[in-house]
Steps between C-alpha positions, in 0.01 A plus 500: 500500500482365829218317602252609740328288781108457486499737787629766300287431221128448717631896655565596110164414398331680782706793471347527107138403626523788740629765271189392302271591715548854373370486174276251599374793748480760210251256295289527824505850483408528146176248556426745727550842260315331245215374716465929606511565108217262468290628766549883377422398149184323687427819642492675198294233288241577774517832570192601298274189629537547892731320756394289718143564584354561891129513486244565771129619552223586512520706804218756577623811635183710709582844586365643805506801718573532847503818804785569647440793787808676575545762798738837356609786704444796262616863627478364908154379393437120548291372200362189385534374116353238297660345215369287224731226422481254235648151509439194308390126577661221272224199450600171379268282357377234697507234211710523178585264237752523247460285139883550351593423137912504453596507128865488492700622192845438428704848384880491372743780398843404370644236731260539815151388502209541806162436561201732532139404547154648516300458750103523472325567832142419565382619857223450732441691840255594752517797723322476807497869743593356846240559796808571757649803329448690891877279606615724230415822673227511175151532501306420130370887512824588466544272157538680204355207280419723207874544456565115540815408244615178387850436425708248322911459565787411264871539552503598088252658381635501163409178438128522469333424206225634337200661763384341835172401545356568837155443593367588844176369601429396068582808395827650330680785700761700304866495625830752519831376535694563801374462890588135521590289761773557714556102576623437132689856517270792459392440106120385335273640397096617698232635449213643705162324596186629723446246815227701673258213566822330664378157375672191449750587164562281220779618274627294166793572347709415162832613381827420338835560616837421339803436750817282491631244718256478798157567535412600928167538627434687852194328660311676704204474672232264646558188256706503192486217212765538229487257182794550268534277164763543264689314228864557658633167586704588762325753772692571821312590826592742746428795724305463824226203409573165278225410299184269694562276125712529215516268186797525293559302162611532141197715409553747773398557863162597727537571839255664769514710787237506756628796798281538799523836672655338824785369290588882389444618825326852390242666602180540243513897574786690562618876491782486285568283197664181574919519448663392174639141464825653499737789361392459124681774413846237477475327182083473530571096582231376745640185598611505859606303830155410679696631796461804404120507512542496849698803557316861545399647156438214278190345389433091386488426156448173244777538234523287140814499368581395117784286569751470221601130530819500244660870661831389280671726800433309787595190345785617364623682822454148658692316307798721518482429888612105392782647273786416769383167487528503089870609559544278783427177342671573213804603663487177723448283214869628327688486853365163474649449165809696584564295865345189388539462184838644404398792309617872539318741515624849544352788706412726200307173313283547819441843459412432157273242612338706740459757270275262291288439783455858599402553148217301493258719712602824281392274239109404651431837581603614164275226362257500757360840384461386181361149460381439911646309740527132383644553154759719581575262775563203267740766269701596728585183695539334132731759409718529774538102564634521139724705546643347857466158357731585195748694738524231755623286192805716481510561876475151592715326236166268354141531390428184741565739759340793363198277427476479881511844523235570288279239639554638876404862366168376320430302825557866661277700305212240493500481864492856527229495268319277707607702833342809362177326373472348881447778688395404855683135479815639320691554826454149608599381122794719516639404823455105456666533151783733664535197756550202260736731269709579799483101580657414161778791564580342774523150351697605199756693705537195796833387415642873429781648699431828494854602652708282217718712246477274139238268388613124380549441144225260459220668663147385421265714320202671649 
């Protein structure tokens, strides 16, 4: 057979890389399927406990009646009519705190596993009857403050547990489901309450409510204080406000919220309810761009997320991203051999070789839902440098040189290891290392003539 130059051979190798690239592809794709399995089967496992939960409230909602004169024609007569109208005032309290309990729980079904929590809320508020209702075209005559209601928003109402307990001035008022608040999408529960004296309102509140993933609070009002302690070692924060202080350790997290009404930018009374934080109707998931808060038709919200910190997806879906480096080095190390070192290696023991390397992130994902990320890491990358070392030993005409082989792939996987661990610093890793492999390349391959057609006979080993 007639000998090809290293040229030929560097163009080869590429050629096979590329065509790799394809099934590497389709192992993208199937993190990807698998990762929409695991959130349906998510879905499911927490179907019955609520999705992510939106609460909001109290609000006070103060009926009242107003004239409206109208002037009719009837039968070439003119005429003048009087209507009755009745509206409604929305009152938000002018000082509410919010004592938060989250008790996550972990919940698995075949493969997939998610977390829910419950969270307790104990509520303080005062509602104070403002002494400028005239700017609002209102007089207090015109109040209907024996018809007063109090409401109370969540997104899912399915998730509460057991009965609220709402007290209004010390004493208990009985509630009805429905007539929520429209700022955490229409759902609560209220209950009716006789303000004729119009005095200053205190209003305590307790209730559970089960939810998964995030936990959002709408603020409104004059001043709102939200404390929030759970056990879940690894909160995220989101929505429209960060929290004033947060403490996060290996016992769990507490973080606080204080919310002045000039940072929501609301008025204390309004004539319609306050807009939802967004369309909850898609997938009932809170979280959001702040940008959005800024648009018409949103309101600002405090969000808790339960942040799974070993999603066996994500890390798996980035380290397939570094699989063209996997064939890449590999690859590079037999042209090496094959230029360098006098060995010959053919285009199909490439493809072979490839294969093996393609392999190895079917095999984590297939582990990964089984035993977690980390040992199904070590499996896989100990069973497919196995099997490439004892190939290269027939590819490469020695175990010396397979040796190196399997020494350059466990150098591979530990560093991606370590890339994927990283997280903010692994691009900087990444690149440096990329720099001082290409460096050696470079040094190894110096006194190749890439154009020559046959090697000498006594050509050193790699």
């Amino acid at each position: 057979m007639q000998e090809r130059s290293p040229g030929f051979k560097l163009l080869l190798t590429g050629l096979v890389g590329f065509v790799l690239m394809i099934p590497l592809l389709m192992v993208y794709g199937l993190v990807s399927d698998r990762q929409h399995q695991a959130r349906v089967a998510q879905d499911a496992i927490t179907a019955g406990s609520g999705g992510a939960q939106v609460v909001s409230g109290p609000v006070l909602v103060i009926p009242y009646e107003e004239q409206r004169v109208t002037n009719e024609t009837v039968n070439g007569i003119a005429a003048t009519r009087t209507q009755t109208i009745r509206k409604q005032l929305f009152l938000s309290p002018d000082r509410h705190s919010i004592e938060t309990e989250l008790q996550p729980e972990r919940k698995k079904k075949a493969l997939y596993e998610t977390v829910i929590y419950l969270a307790k809320m104990d509520g303080e508020a005062r509602f104070v009857l403002p002494s400028d209702l005239s700017r609002f075209g209102v007089t207090r005559e015109q109040l209907l403050l024996d018809e007063t209601q109090i409401r109370f928003g969540t997104s899912d109402p399915r998730g509460l547990r057991a009965v609220a307990d709402v007290r209004v001035g010390g004493k208990r008022i009985e509630l009805e489901p429905g007539e929520g608040v429209r700022s955490s999408g229409g759902a609560g529960f209220s209950g009716t309450i006789d303000w004729s004296d119009g005095g200053p309102l205190p209003v305590e509140y307790a209730y559970t409510i089960r939810g998964s993933r995030s936990l959002t609070l709408v603020p409104r009002g004059g001043q709102t204080d939200w404390n929030v302690s759970s056990t879940w070692q690894h909160p995220g924060f989101g929505g429209s406000f960060l929290p004033d202080s947060s403490d996060i350790s290996s016992e769990g997290f507490a973080a606080s919220w204080s919310i002045g009404n000039l940072a929501l930018g609301q008025s204390m009374v309004t004539q319609e309810d306050l807009p939802p934080v967004r369309d909850l109707g898609t997938g009932g998931d809170p979280a959001y761009d702040r940008m959005e808060d800024r648009q018409v038709g949103t309101s600002k919200s405090a969000t808790i997320s339960m942040v799974e910190p070993a999603d066996i997806y994500s890390q798996v879906d980035r380290s397939v991203k570094y699989g063209f480096l996997f064939i890449g080095f590999t690859f590079l190390a037999f042209l090496l051999f094959d230029v360098v070192g006098g060995a010959r290696v053919a285009a199909a023991e490439y493809l072979l070789t490839g294969a093996g390397l393609v392999l190895f992130f079917v095999l984590l994902l297939a582990f990964a839902e089984v035993v977690g990320f980390a040992l199904a890491y070590v499996v896989a990358s100990a069973a497919i440098i196995g099997l490439l070392t004892a190939y290269s030993a027939a590819v490469l005409g020695g175990w010396k040189r397979a040796g190196f082989i399997g020494v350059l792939l466990s150098i591979l996987y530990a560093g991606l290891y370590v890339l994927l661990s990283l997280e903010a610093a692994s691009l900087i890793v990444g690149s440096v290392t990329m720099f001082f492999a290409l460096a050696g390349v470079m040094y190894a391959t110096r006194n190749v003539e890439w154009s020559r057609v046959g090697q000498n006979e006594e050509a050193p080993e790699a």
